PDB file of C-alpha atoms in Angstrom:
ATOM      1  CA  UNK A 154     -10.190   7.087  10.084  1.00 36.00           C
ATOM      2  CA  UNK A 155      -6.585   7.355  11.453  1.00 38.00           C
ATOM      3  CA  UNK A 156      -8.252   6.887  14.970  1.00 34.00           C
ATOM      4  CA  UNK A 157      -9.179   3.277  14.535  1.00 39.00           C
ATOM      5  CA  UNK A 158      -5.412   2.574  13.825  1.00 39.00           C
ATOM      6  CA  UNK A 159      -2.699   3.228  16.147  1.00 42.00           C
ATOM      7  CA  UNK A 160       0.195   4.628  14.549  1.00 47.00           C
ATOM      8  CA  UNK A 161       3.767   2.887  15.013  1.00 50.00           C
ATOM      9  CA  UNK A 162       6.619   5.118  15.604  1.00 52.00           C
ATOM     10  CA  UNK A 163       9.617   4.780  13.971  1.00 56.00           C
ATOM     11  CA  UNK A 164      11.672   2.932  16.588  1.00 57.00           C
ATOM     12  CA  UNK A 165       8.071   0.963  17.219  1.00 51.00           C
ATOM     13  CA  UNK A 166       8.370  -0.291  13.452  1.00 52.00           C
ATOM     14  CA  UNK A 167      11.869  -1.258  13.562  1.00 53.00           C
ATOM     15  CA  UNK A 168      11.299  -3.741  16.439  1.00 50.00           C
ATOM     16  CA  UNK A 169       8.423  -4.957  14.470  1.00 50.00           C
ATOM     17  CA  UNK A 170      10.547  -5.851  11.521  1.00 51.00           C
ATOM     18  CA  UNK A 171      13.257  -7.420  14.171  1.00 48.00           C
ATOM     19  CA  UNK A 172      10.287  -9.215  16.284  1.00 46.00           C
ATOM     20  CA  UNK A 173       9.348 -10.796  12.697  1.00 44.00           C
ATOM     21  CA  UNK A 174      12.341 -11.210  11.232  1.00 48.00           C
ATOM     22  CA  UNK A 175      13.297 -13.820  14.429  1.00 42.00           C
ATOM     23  CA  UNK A 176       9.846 -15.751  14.035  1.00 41.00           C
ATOM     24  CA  UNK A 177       9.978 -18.895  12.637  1.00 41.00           C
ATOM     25  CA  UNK A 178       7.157 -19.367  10.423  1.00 46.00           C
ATOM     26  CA  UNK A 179       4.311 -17.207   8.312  1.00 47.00           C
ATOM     27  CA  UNK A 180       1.846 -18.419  10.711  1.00 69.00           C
ATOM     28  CA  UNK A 181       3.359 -16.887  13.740  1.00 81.00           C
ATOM     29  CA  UNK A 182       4.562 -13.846  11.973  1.00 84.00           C
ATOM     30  CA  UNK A 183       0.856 -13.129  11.114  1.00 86.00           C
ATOM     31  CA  UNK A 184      -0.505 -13.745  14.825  1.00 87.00           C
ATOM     32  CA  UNK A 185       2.311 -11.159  16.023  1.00 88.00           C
ATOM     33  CA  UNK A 186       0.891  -8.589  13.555  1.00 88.00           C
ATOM     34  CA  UNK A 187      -2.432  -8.904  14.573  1.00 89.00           C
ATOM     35  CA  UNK A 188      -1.352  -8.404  18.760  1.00 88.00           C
ATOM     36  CA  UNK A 189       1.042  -5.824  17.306  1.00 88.00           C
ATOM     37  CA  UNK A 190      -1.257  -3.902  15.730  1.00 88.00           C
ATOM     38  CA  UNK A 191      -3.997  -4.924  18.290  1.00 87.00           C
ATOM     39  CA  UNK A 192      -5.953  -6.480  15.171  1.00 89.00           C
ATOM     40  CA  UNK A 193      -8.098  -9.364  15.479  1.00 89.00           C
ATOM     41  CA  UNK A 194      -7.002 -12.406  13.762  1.00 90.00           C
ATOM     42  CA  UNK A 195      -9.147 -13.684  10.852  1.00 88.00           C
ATOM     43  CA  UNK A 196      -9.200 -16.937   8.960  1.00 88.00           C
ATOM     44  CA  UNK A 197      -7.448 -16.146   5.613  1.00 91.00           C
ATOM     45  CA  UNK A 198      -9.726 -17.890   2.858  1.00 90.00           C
ATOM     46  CA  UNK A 199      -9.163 -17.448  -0.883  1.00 93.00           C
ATOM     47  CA  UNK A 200     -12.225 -16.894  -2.800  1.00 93.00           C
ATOM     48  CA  UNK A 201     -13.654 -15.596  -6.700  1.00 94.00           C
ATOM     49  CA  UNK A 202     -14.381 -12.520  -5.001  1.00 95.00           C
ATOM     50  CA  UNK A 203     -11.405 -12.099  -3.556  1.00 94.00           C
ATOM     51  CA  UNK A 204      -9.938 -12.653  -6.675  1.00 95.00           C
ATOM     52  CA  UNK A 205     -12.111 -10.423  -8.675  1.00 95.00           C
ATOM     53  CA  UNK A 206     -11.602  -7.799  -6.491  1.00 96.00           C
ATOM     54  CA  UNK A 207      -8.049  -8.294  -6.279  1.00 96.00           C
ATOM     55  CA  UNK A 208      -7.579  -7.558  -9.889  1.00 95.00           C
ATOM     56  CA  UNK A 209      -9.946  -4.801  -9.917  1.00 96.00           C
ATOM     57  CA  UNK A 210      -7.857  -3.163  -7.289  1.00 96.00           C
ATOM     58  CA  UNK A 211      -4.563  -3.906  -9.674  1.00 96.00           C
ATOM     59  CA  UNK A 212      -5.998  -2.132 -12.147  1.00 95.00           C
ATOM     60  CA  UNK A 213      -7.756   0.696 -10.041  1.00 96.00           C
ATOM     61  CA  UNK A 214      -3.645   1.378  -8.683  1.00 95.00           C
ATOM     62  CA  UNK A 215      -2.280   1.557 -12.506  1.00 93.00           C
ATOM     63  CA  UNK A 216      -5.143   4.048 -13.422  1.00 93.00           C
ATOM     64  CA  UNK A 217      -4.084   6.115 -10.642  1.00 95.00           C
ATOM     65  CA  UNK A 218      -0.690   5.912 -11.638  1.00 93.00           C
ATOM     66  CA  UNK A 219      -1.659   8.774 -14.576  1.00 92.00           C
ATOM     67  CA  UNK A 220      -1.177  11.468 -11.733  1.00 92.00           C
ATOM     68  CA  UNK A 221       2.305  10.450 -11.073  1.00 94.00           C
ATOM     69  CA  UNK A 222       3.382  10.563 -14.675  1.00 93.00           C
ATOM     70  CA  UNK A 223       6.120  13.686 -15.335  1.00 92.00           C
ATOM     71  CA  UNK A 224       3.375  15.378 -17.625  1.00 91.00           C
ATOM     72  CA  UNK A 225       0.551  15.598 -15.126  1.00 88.00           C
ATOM     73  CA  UNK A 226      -0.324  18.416 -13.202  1.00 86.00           C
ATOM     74  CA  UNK A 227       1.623  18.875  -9.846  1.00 86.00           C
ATOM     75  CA  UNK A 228       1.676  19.811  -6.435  1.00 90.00           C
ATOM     76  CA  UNK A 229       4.133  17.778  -4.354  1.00 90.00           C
ATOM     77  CA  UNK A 230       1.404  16.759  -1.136  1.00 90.00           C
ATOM     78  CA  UNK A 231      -0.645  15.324  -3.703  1.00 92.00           C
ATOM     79  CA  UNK A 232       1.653  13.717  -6.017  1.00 94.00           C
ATOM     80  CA  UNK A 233       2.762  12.256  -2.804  1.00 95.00           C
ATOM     81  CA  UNK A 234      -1.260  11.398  -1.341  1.00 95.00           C
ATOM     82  CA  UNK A 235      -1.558   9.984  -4.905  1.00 96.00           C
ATOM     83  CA  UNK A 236       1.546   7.657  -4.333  1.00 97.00           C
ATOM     84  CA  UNK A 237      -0.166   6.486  -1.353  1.00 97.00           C
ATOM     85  CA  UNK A 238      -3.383   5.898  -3.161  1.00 97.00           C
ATOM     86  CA  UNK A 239      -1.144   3.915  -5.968  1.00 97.00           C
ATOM     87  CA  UNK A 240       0.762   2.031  -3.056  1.00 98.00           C
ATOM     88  CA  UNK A 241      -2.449   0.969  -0.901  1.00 98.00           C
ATOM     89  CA  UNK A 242      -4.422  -0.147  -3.951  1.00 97.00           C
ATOM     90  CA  UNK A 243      -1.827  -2.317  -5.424  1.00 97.00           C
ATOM     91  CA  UNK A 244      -0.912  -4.185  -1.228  1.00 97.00           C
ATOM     92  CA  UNK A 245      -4.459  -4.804  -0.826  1.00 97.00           C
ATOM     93  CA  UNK A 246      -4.828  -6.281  -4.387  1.00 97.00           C
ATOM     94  CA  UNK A 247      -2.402  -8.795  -2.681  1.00 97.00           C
ATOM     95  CA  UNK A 248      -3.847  -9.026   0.723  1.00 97.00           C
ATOM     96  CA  UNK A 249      -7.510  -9.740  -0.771  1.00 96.00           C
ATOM     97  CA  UNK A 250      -5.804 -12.191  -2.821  1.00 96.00           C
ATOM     98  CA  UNK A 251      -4.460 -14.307  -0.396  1.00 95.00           C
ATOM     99  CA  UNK A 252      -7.661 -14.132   1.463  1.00 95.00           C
ATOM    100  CA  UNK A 253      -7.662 -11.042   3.439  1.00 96.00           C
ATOM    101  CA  UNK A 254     -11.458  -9.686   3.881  1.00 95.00           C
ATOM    102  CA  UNK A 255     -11.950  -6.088   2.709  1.00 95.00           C
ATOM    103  CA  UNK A 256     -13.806  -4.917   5.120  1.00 95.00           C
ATOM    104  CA  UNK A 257     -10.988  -6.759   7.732  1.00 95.00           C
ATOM    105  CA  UNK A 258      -8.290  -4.158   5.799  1.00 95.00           C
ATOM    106  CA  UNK A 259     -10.364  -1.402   5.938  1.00 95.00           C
ATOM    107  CA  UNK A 260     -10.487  -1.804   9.501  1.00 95.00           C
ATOM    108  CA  UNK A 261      -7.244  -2.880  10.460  1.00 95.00           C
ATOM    109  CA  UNK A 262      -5.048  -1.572   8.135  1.00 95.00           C
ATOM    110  CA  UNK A 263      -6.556   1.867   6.875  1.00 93.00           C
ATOM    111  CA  UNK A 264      -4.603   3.959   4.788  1.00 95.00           C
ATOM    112  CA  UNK A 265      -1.413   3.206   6.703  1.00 96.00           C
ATOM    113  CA  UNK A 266       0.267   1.664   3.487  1.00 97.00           C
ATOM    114  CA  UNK A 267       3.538   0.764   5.848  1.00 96.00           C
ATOM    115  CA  UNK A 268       1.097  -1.586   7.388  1.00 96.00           C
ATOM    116  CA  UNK A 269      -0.155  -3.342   4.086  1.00 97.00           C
ATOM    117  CA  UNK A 270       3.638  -3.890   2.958  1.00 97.00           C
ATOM    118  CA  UNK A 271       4.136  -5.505   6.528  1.00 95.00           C
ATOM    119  CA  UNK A 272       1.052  -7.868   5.939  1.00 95.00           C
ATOM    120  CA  UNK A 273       2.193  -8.443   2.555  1.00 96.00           C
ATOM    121  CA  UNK A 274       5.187  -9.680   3.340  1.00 95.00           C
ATOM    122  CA  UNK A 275       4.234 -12.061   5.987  1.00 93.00           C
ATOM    123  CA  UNK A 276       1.787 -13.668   3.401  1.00 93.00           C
ATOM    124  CA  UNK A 277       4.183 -14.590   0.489  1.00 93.00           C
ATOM    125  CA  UNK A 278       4.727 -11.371  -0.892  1.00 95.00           C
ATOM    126  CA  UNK A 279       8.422 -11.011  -0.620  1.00 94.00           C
ATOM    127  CA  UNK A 280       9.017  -7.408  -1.508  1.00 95.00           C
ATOM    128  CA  UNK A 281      12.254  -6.559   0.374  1.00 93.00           C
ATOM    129  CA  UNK A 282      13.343  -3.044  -1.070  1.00 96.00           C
ATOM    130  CA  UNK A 283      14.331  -0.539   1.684  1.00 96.00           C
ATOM    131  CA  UNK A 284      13.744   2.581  -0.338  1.00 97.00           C
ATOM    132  CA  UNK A 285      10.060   1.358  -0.928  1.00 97.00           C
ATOM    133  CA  UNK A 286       9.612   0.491   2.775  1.00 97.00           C
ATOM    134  CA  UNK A 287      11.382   3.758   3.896  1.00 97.00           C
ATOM    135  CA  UNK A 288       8.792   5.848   1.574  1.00 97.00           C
ATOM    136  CA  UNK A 289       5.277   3.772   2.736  1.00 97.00           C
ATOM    137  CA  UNK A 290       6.147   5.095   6.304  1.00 96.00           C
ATOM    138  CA  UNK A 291       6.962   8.574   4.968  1.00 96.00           C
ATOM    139  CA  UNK A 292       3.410   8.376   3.362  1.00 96.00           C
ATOM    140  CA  UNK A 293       1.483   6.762   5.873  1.00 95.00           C
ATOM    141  CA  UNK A 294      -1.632   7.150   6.598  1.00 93.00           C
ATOM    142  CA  UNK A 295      -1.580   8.654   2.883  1.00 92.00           C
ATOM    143  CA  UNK A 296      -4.621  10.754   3.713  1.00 92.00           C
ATOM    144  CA  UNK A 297      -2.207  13.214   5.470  1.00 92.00           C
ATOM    145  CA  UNK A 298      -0.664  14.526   2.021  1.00 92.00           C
ATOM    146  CA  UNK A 299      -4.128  15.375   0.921  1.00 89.00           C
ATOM    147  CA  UNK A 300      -4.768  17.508   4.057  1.00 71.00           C
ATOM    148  CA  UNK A 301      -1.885  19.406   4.530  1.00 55.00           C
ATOM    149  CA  UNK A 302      -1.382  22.852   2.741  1.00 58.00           C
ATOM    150  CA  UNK A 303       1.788  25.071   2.143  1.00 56.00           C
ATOM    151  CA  UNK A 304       2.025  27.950   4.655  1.00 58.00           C
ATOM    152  CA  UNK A 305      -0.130  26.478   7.191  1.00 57.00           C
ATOM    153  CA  UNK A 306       2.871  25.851   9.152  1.00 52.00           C
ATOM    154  CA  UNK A 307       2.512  22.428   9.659  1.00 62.00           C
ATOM    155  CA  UNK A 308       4.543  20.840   6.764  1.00 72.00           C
ATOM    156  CA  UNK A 309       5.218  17.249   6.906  1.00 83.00           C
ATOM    157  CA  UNK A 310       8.411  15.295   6.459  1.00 88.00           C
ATOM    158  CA  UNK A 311       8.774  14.178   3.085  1.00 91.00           C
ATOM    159  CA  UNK A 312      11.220  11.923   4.014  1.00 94.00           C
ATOM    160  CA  UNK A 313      13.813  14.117   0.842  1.00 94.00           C
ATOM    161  CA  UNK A 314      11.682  12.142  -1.561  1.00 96.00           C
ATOM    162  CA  UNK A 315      11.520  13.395  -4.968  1.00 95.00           C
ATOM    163  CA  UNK A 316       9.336  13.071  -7.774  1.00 96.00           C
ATOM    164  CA  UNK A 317      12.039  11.233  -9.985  1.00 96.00           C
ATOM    165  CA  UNK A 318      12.551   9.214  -6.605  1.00 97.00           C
ATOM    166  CA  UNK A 319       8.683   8.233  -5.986  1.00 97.00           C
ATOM    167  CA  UNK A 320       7.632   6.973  -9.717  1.00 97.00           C
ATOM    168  CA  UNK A 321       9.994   3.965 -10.156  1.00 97.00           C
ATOM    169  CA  UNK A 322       9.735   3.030  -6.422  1.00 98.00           C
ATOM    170  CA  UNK A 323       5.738   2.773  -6.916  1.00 97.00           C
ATOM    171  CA  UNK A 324       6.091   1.609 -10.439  1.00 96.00           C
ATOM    172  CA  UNK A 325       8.016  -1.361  -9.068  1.00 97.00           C
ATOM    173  CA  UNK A 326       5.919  -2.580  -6.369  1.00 97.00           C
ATOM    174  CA  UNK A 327       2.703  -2.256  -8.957  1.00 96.00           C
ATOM    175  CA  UNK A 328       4.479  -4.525 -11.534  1.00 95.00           C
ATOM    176  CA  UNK A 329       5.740  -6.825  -8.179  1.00 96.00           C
ATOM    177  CA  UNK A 330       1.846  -7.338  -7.535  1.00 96.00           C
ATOM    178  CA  UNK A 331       1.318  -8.399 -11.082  1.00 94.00           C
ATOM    179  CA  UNK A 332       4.057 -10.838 -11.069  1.00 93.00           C
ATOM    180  CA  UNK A 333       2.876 -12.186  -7.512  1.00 93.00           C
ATOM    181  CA  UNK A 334      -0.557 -12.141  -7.954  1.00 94.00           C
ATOM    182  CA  UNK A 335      -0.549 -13.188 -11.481  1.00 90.00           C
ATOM    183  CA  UNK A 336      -2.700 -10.880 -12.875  1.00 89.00           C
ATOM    184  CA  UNK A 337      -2.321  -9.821 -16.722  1.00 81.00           C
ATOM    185  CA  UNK A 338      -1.781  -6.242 -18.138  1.00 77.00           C
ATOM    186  CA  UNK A 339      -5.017  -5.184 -19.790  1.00 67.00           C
ATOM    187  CA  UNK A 340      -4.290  -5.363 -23.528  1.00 64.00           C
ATOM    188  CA  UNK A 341      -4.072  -2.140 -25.518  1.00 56.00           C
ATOM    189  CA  UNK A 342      -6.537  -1.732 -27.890  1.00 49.00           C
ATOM    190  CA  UNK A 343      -5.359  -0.727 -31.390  1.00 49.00           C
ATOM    191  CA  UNK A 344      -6.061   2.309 -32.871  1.00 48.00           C
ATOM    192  CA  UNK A 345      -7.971   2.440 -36.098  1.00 53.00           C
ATOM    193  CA  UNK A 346      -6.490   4.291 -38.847  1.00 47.00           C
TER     194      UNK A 346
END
């Protein structure tokens, strides 16, 4: 999958964030992403289904979220491939909200969740944490974490992440979704006695 998507280097990602910070509307921000990431442009149209699946994907990135908590099982790659699952779920809940097509952000985007906060931003999103954005390019594409093994001598940069470091930085930009997107906690059931 990583093929489809080029991936940005780090000096290639800091002119993109200098290229759109010097644009002067959403509009054109958006068409620079698309030649930046050679993407095609698409019509952005909000819809029920984008909706429904926006909040479906909310929820899918809090259930997730279980395999970051302190008490689950862990092995660092895939607390941080799980991070990455968290992260991408709860961007593309926003993207397919503001009328992003799936199967556009399958394509376009992938599992490069640097790439989702970029798009999110540039369509109302307004998630400016540096910590957040320095760990989605550490993670991307997420599937990475999943692949690699200790002692097959090709560890990854982890960026000096650490778990303690990783929860509240996803934590906050799954509650920033809710708030932007608007959609409501599931309600706890109560427990009969």
């Amino acid at each position: 999958m990583d093929v489809q998507v080029p991936v940005a280097s780090p000096d290639q990602i800091a002119a993109v964030s200098a290229a759109l910070n010097s644009l002067p509307n959403d509009n054109s921000a958006l068409a620079a992403l698309w030649k930046i990431y050679g993407a095609e442009p698409v019509r952005l149209l909000r819809t029920q289904q984008g909706r429904s699946l926006s909040r479906e994907r909310v929820k899918r990135a809090e259930g997730f979220m279980c395999g970051l908590a302190p008490d689950a099982p862990f092995h660092w790659h895939y607390f941080l491939y799980t991070s990455g699952i968290v992260a991408q779920l709860a961007l593309s809940s926003h993207l397919l909200d503001v009328g992003f097509p799936d199967n556009w952000c399958a394509r376009h985007i992938s599992l490069h969740v640097d790439r989702s906060l970029t798009y999110a931003n540039v369509t109302g999103f307004g998630y400016d944490c540096p910590e957040t954005a320095r760990l989605l390019q550490v993670l991307s594409p997420y599937w990475k974490w999943n692949r690699n093994r200790p002692g097959d001598g090709n560890l990854l940069a982890d960026g000096g992440f650490t778990p303690d470091q990783v929860r509240p930085l996803v934590s906050a930009l799954v509650e920033h979704v809710r708030q932007v997107t608007g959609h409501a906690r599931p309600r706890q059931r109560a427990m009969r006695s």
